[in-house]
């Protein structure tokens, strides 16, 4: 056998090995490893309906998407719908209708599906429980590190899941449910997945990934309904054991708290903004089930709620951290979001509730700060 024949056989072997089989709901797909190895992946919590599934549908044009929800059937239905949408878009080379807003003007831009990206349904996880949050973080890591996850380069975490409770509900951990889902869950997930986001982020402008954005992103859904200030007695009883519970109050406080959390995370990641950024936004007044339950159908349709998608993938936000966006414009959040004393109380409270997550945050920051 000549050296040329040996070379050809080796080349053929490498080419064949660059494909792997991926089983998804009983169907077998064949993907090219080299084509997908650098495809950025987005985890969107609460992505079975509402703004979450709208964001998933739009970012799928350029990213793999991990689907999260509390119910297995709804996860499967959402994943199937997104796959069908992705297949149709890929075959027809259609474009998403993401709009670009700049200071009142609306111009039309498009993001075209260049390849068939992955939609991966995750096991159901209840983010109202501390265990559910840890379980979800573990599932995400296992999915991205598994033999079939070669292309699952987790780059964007969207803490989208949120609730509005019409009554006081205690979680199995003894927490007020709105606080647990809207505030503690983003803290745990962001902390547990931070090392992965840091590993996949890059400030290398010559990076060969298939998107223009090199840094990883943490995106958190806040709201214009956030409280202006926390009650004076808030830290004495954040779980409303004795403090009077208010449906709207609990929701508004939670959205202020995640704005505070965003600013504190961005501050703690200050030396690492070349690798990962953290921002929050008001997703808009959107007719989700939550809005209708609390205020009635006073907003826009969920298919028009595109600001969260913009926050995930707009190149305008590359390197921008510690900002609160409303209608794609940086705005001032409520004053407590910039109060370092209040933010420190929040961080200590969350760390006491989820010490494992707090330790993982510190470990990741310490490790990557020493390398920066």
Short mmCIF file of C-alpha atoms in Angstrom, two decimals:
data_model
loop_
_atom_site.label_atom_id
_atom_site.label_comp_id
_atom_site.label_asym_id
_atom_site.label_seq_id
_atom_site.Cartn_x
_atom_site.Cartn_y
_atom_site.Cartn_z
CA UNK A 1 0.00 0.00 0.00
CA UNK A 2 1.45 3.34 -1.04
CA UNK A 3 1.65 6.34 1.24
CA UNK A 4 -0.97 8.05 -0.94
CA UNK A 5 -3.42 5.18 -0.40
CA UNK A 6 -2.80 5.28 3.34
CA UNK A 7 -3.47 9.01 3.38
CA UNK A 8 -6.74 8.59 1.46
CA UNK A 9 -7.95 5.87 3.85
CA UNK A 10 -7.11 7.98 6.90
CA UNK A 11 -8.92 10.96 5.37
CA UNK A 12 -12.01 8.85 4.68
CA UNK A 13 -11.98 7.55 8.24
CA UNK A 14 -11.77 11.08 9.67
CA UNK A 15 -14.60 12.21 7.41
CA UNK A 16 -16.86 9.34 8.46
CA UNK A 17 -16.08 9.90 12.12
CA UNK A 18 -17.05 13.55 11.82
CA UNK A 19 -20.67 12.41 11.73
CA UNK A 20 -22.54 11.08 14.73
CA UNK A 21 -26.06 9.84 15.34
CA UNK A 22 -28.33 11.79 17.65
CA UNK A 23 -31.52 10.19 18.94
CA UNK A 24 -34.36 12.57 19.72
CA UNK A 25 -37.87 11.32 20.64
CA UNK A 26 -37.30 8.04 18.83
CA UNK A 27 -36.02 9.63 15.64
CA UNK A 28 -32.42 9.30 14.54
CA UNK A 29 -30.64 12.39 13.20
CA UNK A 30 -27.21 12.58 11.65
CA UNK A 31 -25.14 15.68 12.37
CA UNK A 32 -21.78 16.77 11.14
CA UNK A 33 -19.53 17.24 14.17
CA UNK A 34 -17.41 19.91 12.55
CA UNK A 35 -20.52 21.84 11.48
CA UNK A 36 -22.07 21.84 14.96
CA UNK A 37 -19.10 21.80 17.30
CA UNK A 38 -19.03 25.56 17.64
CA UNK A 39 -22.76 26.23 17.55
CA UNK A 40 -23.65 28.35 20.56
CA UNK A 41 -26.38 27.00 22.81
CA UNK A 42 -29.05 28.90 24.74
CA UNK A 43 -30.84 27.72 27.87
CA UNK A 44 -34.18 29.47 28.34
CA UNK A 45 -36.04 28.72 31.54
CA UNK A 46 -39.81 28.64 31.23
CA UNK A 47 -39.67 28.09 27.48
CA UNK A 48 -42.79 25.99 26.92
CA UNK A 49 -45.04 29.00 26.31
CA UNK A 50 -45.28 32.78 26.44
CA UNK A 51 -42.19 34.93 26.01
CA UNK A 52 -39.92 31.95 26.64
CA UNK A 53 -41.06 29.95 23.62
CA UNK A 54 -41.07 33.11 21.48
CA UNK A 55 -37.44 33.72 22.46
CA UNK A 56 -36.59 30.09 21.73
CA UNK A 57 -38.18 30.31 18.29
CA UNK A 58 -36.16 33.40 17.38
CA UNK A 59 -32.76 32.43 18.76
CA UNK A 60 -33.05 28.99 17.15
CA UNK A 61 -32.08 30.57 13.84
CA UNK A 62 -28.51 30.90 15.08
CA UNK A 63 -28.29 28.74 18.19
CA UNK A 64 -29.08 25.38 19.67
CA UNK A 65 -31.86 25.70 22.26
CA UNK A 66 -32.42 23.84 25.52
CA UNK A 67 -36.11 23.76 26.44
CA UNK A 68 -37.13 23.90 30.11
CA UNK A 69 -40.50 23.59 31.76
CA UNK A 70 -42.32 22.02 34.70
CA UNK A 71 -44.39 19.53 32.71
CA UNK A 72 -43.00 16.77 30.49
CA UNK A 73 -45.89 16.88 28.01
CA UNK A 74 -45.67 20.65 27.54
CA UNK A 75 -41.90 20.40 27.09
CA UNK A 76 -42.38 17.78 24.38
CA UNK A 77 -45.09 19.79 22.60
CA UNK A 78 -42.98 22.96 22.65
CA UNK A 79 -39.89 21.10 21.40
CA UNK A 80 -41.84 19.43 18.57
CA UNK A 81 -43.32 22.78 17.52
CA UNK A 82 -39.90 24.43 17.49
CA UNK A 83 -38.37 21.57 15.48
CA UNK A 84 -41.14 21.79 12.89
CA UNK A 85 -40.69 25.54 12.69
CA UNK A 86 -36.93 25.12 12.31
CA UNK A 87 -37.31 22.46 9.60
CA UNK A 88 -39.71 24.63 7.61
CA UNK A 89 -37.53 27.70 8.01
CA UNK A 90 -34.38 25.83 6.99
CA UNK A 91 -35.98 24.37 3.87
CA UNK A 92 -37.50 27.64 2.75
CA UNK A 93 -34.63 29.88 3.96
CA UNK A 94 -37.17 32.04 5.72
CA UNK A 95 -36.21 34.74 8.18
CA UNK A 96 -37.29 35.67 11.67
CA UNK A 97 -39.17 38.91 12.21
CA UNK A 98 -36.90 40.32 14.86
CA UNK A 99 -37.19 44.09 14.75
CA UNK A 100 -34.43 46.50 15.62
CA UNK A 101 -35.56 49.46 17.73
CA UNK A 102 -33.37 52.49 18.12
CA UNK A 103 -34.64 55.50 20.08
CA UNK A 104 -38.19 55.37 18.87
CA UNK A 105 -37.55 54.33 15.29
CA UNK A 106 -38.29 50.82 14.09
CA UNK A 107 -36.22 49.33 11.32
CA UNK A 108 -36.53 45.82 10.00
CA UNK A 109 -33.67 43.35 10.24
CA UNK A 110 -33.53 39.60 9.65
CA UNK A 111 -31.69 36.62 11.03
CA UNK A 112 -31.59 33.72 8.61
CA UNK A 113 -31.36 30.06 9.52
CA UNK A 114 -28.14 28.83 7.93
CA UNK A 115 -28.27 25.29 9.28
CA UNK A 116 -30.52 22.98 11.25
CA UNK A 117 -29.80 23.73 14.89
CA UNK A 118 -30.75 21.47 17.75
CA UNK A 119 -33.84 21.68 19.95
CA UNK A 120 -33.21 19.67 23.10
CA UNK A 121 -36.01 19.08 25.61
CA UNK A 122 -34.71 18.87 29.17
CA UNK A 123 -36.31 16.79 31.93
CA UNK A 124 -39.04 18.69 33.78
CA UNK A 125 -37.71 20.78 36.66
CA UNK A 126 -39.64 22.72 39.29
CA UNK A 127 -37.79 25.98 39.90
CA UNK A 128 -39.86 26.73 43.00
CA UNK A 129 -37.68 24.21 44.85
CA UNK A 130 -33.99 24.47 45.56
CA UNK A 131 -33.53 20.85 44.55
CA UNK A 132 -35.32 21.50 41.24
CA UNK A 133 -32.88 24.32 40.45
CA UNK A 134 -29.84 22.18 41.23
CA UNK A 135 -31.32 19.31 39.21
CA UNK A 136 -31.81 21.54 36.17
CA UNK A 137 -28.25 22.87 36.36
CA UNK A 138 -26.95 19.31 36.56
CA UNK A 139 -29.06 18.19 33.59
CA UNK A 140 -27.78 21.11 31.50
CA UNK A 141 -24.17 20.29 32.29
CA UNK A 142 -24.70 16.60 31.56
CA UNK A 143 -26.44 17.42 28.29
CA UNK A 144 -23.66 19.71 27.13
CA UNK A 145 -20.93 17.31 28.22
CA UNK A 146 -22.51 14.09 26.95
CA UNK A 147 -21.30 12.14 23.91
CA UNK A 148 -24.24 13.50 21.90
CA UNK A 149 -23.67 17.03 23.13
CA UNK A 150 -20.55 17.82 21.13
CA UNK A 151 -22.26 20.82 19.57
CA UNK A 152 -23.91 22.04 22.79
CA UNK A 153 -21.63 24.95 23.58
CA UNK A 154 -23.68 26.66 26.33
CA UNK A 155 -23.16 30.36 25.76
CA UNK A 156 -26.36 32.12 26.87
CA UNK A 157 -28.47 31.63 29.98
CA UNK A 158 -31.88 33.29 29.91
CA UNK A 159 -33.55 33.39 33.31
CA UNK A 160 -37.00 33.89 31.84
CA UNK A 161 -39.21 31.75 34.11
CA UNK A 162 -41.39 33.71 36.47
CA UNK A 163 -44.66 33.45 38.34
CA UNK A 164 -47.41 35.72 39.62
CA UNK A 165 -49.26 34.05 42.47
CA UNK A 166 -52.77 35.09 43.41
CA UNK A 167 -52.24 33.79 46.94
CA UNK A 168 -49.45 33.11 49.39
CA UNK A 169 -47.90 29.73 48.58
CA UNK A 170 -45.15 28.08 50.59
CA UNK A 171 -42.65 25.96 48.69
CA UNK A 172 -41.34 22.68 50.14
CA UNK A 173 -38.34 24.72 51.31
CA UNK A 174 -40.62 27.06 53.29
CA UNK A 175 -40.09 29.98 50.92
CA UNK A 176 -42.67 32.34 49.45
CA UNK A 177 -43.16 30.95 45.94
CA UNK A 178 -42.77 34.21 43.98
CA UNK A 179 -39.42 34.85 45.65
CA UNK A 180 -38.33 31.25 45.08
CA UNK A 181 -39.02 31.17 41.33
CA UNK A 182 -38.35 34.78 40.36
CA UNK A 183 -35.28 35.48 42.50
CA UNK A 184 -33.64 32.43 44.05
CA UNK A 185 -33.82 30.27 40.91
CA UNK A 186 -31.86 32.77 38.74
CA UNK A 187 -29.23 32.99 41.48
CA UNK A 188 -28.80 29.21 41.68
CA UNK A 189 -28.81 28.58 37.93
CA UNK A 190 -26.47 31.47 37.12
CA UNK A 191 -24.08 30.38 39.86
CA UNK A 192 -24.09 26.68 39.02
CA UNK A 193 -23.64 27.31 35.28
CA UNK A 194 -21.18 30.20 35.58
CA UNK A 195 -18.07 28.07 35.11
CA UNK A 196 -19.55 26.62 31.91
CA UNK A 197 -20.43 30.08 30.60
CA UNK A 198 -16.95 31.34 31.45
CA UNK A 199 -15.34 28.34 29.75
CA UNK A 200 -17.32 28.99 26.56
CA UNK A 201 -17.01 32.78 26.52
CA UNK A 202 -14.21 34.48 24.66
CA UNK A 203 -12.92 37.96 24.01
CA UNK A 204 -11.04 36.72 20.95
CA UNK A 205 -12.28 38.72 17.97
CA UNK A 206 -10.72 36.13 15.70
CA UNK A 207 -12.83 33.36 17.22
CA UNK A 208 -14.13 30.91 14.63
CA UNK A 209 -17.60 30.48 16.14
CA UNK A 210 -20.56 30.97 13.81
CA UNK A 211 -21.90 34.11 15.49
CA UNK A 212 -20.61 37.65 15.87
CA UNK A 213 -20.93 37.57 19.66
CA UNK A 214 -18.02 35.96 21.48
CA UNK A 215 -18.87 36.64 25.11
CA UNK A 216 -21.25 34.47 27.07
CA UNK A 217 -24.38 36.17 28.40
CA UNK A 218 -26.60 35.96 31.46
CA UNK A 219 -29.98 37.53 30.76
CA UNK A 220 -32.58 38.01 33.50
CA UNK A 221 -36.22 39.01 33.05
CA UNK A 222 -37.13 41.92 35.33
CA UNK A 223 -40.09 44.26 34.78
CA UNK A 224 -41.16 47.89 34.70
CA UNK A 225 -43.49 46.77 37.50
CA UNK A 226 -40.53 46.47 39.87
CA UNK A 227 -40.93 48.20 43.22
CA UNK A 228 -39.24 51.56 43.55
CA UNK A 229 -37.79 50.60 46.94
CA UNK A 230 -37.99 47.62 49.24
CA UNK A 231 -40.12 48.06 52.38
CA UNK A 232 -38.12 49.15 55.43
CA UNK A 233 -38.86 45.89 57.19
CA UNK A 234 -38.23 43.69 54.14
CA UNK A 235 -35.02 42.01 55.32
CA UNK A 236 -36.60 41.22 58.70
CA UNK A 237 -39.09 38.95 56.97
CA UNK A 238 -38.49 38.48 53.21
CA UNK A 239 -40.63 35.30 53.14
CA UNK A 240 -43.74 37.00 54.58
CA UNK A 241 -43.95 34.81 57.66
CA UNK A 242 -45.29 37.73 59.70
CA UNK A 243 -45.17 40.51 57.14
CA UNK A 244 -48.43 41.14 55.29
CA UNK A 245 -48.47 39.35 51.93
CA UNK A 246 -49.60 41.22 48.82
CA UNK A 247 -49.95 39.54 45.44
CA UNK A 248 -48.82 42.57 43.44
CA UNK A 249 -46.33 43.51 46.14
CA UNK A 250 -44.60 40.14 46.08
CA UNK A 251 -44.31 40.25 42.29
CA UNK A 252 -43.04 43.85 42.20
CA UNK A 253 -40.53 43.16 44.96
CA UNK A 254 -39.24 40.09 43.12
CA UNK A 255 -38.64 42.09 39.94
CA UNK A 256 -36.72 44.72 41.89
CA UNK A 257 -34.70 41.98 43.58
CA UNK A 258 -33.64 40.44 40.25
CA UNK A 259 -32.62 43.90 39.01
CA UNK A 260 -30.50 44.17 42.17
CA UNK A 261 -29.17 40.66 41.54
CA UNK A 262 -28.22 41.58 37.97
CA UNK A 263 -26.25 44.63 39.09
CA UNK A 264 -24.52 42.66 41.84
CA UNK A 265 -23.59 39.83 39.48
CA UNK A 266 -22.26 42.30 36.93
CA UNK A 267 -20.24 43.98 39.69
CA UNK A 268 -18.78 40.66 40.84
CA UNK A 269 -17.95 39.80 37.21
CA UNK A 270 -16.40 43.20 36.55
CA UNK A 271 -12.95 41.76 35.77
CA UNK A 272 -14.47 39.09 33.53
CA UNK A 273 -16.72 41.14 31.25
CA UNK A 274 -14.42 40.22 28.37
CA UNK A 275 -15.76 36.68 28.84
CA UNK A 276 -19.31 36.95 30.23
CA UNK A 277 -21.84 39.75 30.69
CA UNK A 278 -24.99 40.05 32.80
CA UNK A 279 -27.99 42.24 31.98
CA UNK A 280 -31.69 42.37 32.78
CA UNK A 281 -34.66 43.73 30.88
CA UNK A 282 -38.33 44.45 30.90
CA UNK A 283 -39.59 42.02 28.23
CA UNK A 284 -42.51 44.32 27.48
CA UNK A 285 -46.16 44.38 28.45
CA UNK A 286 -47.07 41.07 26.87
CA UNK A 287 -50.30 39.09 27.03
CA UNK A 288 -48.84 36.10 28.78
CA UNK A 289 -50.91 34.00 31.15
CA UNK A 290 -49.16 35.77 34.02
CA UNK A 291 -50.09 39.25 32.77
CA UNK A 292 -53.68 38.27 32.09
CA UNK A 293 -53.99 36.73 35.58
CA UNK A 294 -52.64 39.84 37.25
CA UNK A 295 -53.69 42.76 35.10
CA UNK A 296 -55.81 41.49 32.21
CA UNK A 297 -55.07 41.44 28.43
CA UNK A 298 -53.52 44.90 28.25
CA UNK A 299 -50.36 44.10 26.28
CA UNK A 300 -49.01 42.99 22.94
CA UNK A 301 -49.20 39.43 21.59
CA UNK A 302 -46.54 36.97 22.70
CA UNK A 303 -45.27 36.55 19.13
CA UNK A 304 -44.39 40.25 19.11
CA UNK A 305 -42.39 40.03 22.36
CA UNK A 306 -38.93 40.14 20.82
CA UNK A 307 -36.90 42.24 23.25
CA UNK A 308 -35.63 39.19 25.13
CA UNK A 309 -34.45 37.68 21.84
CA UNK A 310 -32.64 40.95 21.12
CA UNK A 311 -30.97 40.84 24.54
CA UNK A 312 -29.70 37.34 23.77
CA UNK A 313 -28.11 37.94 20.41
CA UNK A 314 -27.78 41.61 19.48
CA UNK A 315 -24.22 42.61 18.70
CA UNK A 316 -25.05 46.03 20.20
CA UNK A 317 -24.83 44.42 23.63
CA UNK A 318 -21.46 42.75 23.11
CA UNK A 319 -19.35 43.71 26.13
CA UNK A 320 -22.22 45.62 27.80
CA UNK A 321 -22.92 44.49 31.37
CA UNK A 322 -24.88 45.65 34.41
CA UNK A 323 -27.65 47.33 32.43
CA UNK A 324 -31.44 47.33 32.63
CA UNK A 325 -33.16 47.56 29.25
CA UNK A 326 -36.65 48.79 28.46
CA UNK A 327 -37.71 48.75 24.80
CA UNK A 328 -34.08 48.01 23.89
CA UNK A 329 -32.85 51.18 25.57
CA UNK A 330 -30.72 51.26 28.72
CA UNK A 331 -32.76 52.75 31.55
CA UNK A 332 -32.28 53.35 35.25
CA UNK A 333 -33.70 50.59 37.38
CA UNK A 334 -35.20 51.37 40.78
CA UNK A 335 -32.81 53.01 43.22
CA UNK A 336 -32.20 49.92 45.36
CA UNK A 337 -30.62 48.22 42.35
CA UNK A 338 -27.66 50.56 42.80
CA UNK A 339 -27.58 50.44 46.61
CA UNK A 340 -24.58 48.28 47.48
CA UNK A 341 -25.77 47.76 51.06
CA UNK A 342 -29.13 46.43 49.89
CA UNK A 343 -27.48 44.28 47.25
CA UNK A 344 -25.11 42.82 49.83
CA UNK A 345 -28.09 41.87 52.01
CA UNK A 346 -29.69 40.18 49.02
CA UNK A 347 -26.52 38.25 48.16
CA UNK A 348 -26.07 37.09 51.75
CA UNK A 349 -29.71 36.00 51.94
CA UNK A 350 -29.47 34.00 48.71
CA UNK A 351 -26.12 32.52 49.73
CA UNK A 352 -27.58 31.31 53.03
CA UNK A 353 -30.49 29.67 51.20
CA UNK A 354 -28.27 28.08 48.54
CA UNK A 355 -24.72 27.82 49.95
CA UNK A 356 -23.67 25.29 47.31
CA UNK A 357 -24.54 27.75 44.54
CA UNK A 358 -22.75 30.62 46.31
CA UNK A 359 -19.62 28.49 46.70
CA UNK A 360 -19.73 27.49 43.04
CA UNK A 361 -20.03 31.15 41.99
CA UNK A 362 -17.00 32.08 44.09
CA UNK A 363 -15.01 29.11 42.78
CA UNK A 364 -15.70 29.97 39.13
CA UNK A 365 -14.94 33.67 39.57
CA UNK A 366 -11.73 32.94 41.46
CA UNK A 367 -10.51 30.42 38.90
CA UNK A 368 -11.14 32.58 35.85
CA UNK A 369 -10.01 35.83 37.50
CA UNK A 370 -6.60 34.26 38.10
CA UNK A 371 -6.43 33.34 34.41
CA UNK A 372 -7.65 36.71 33.10
#
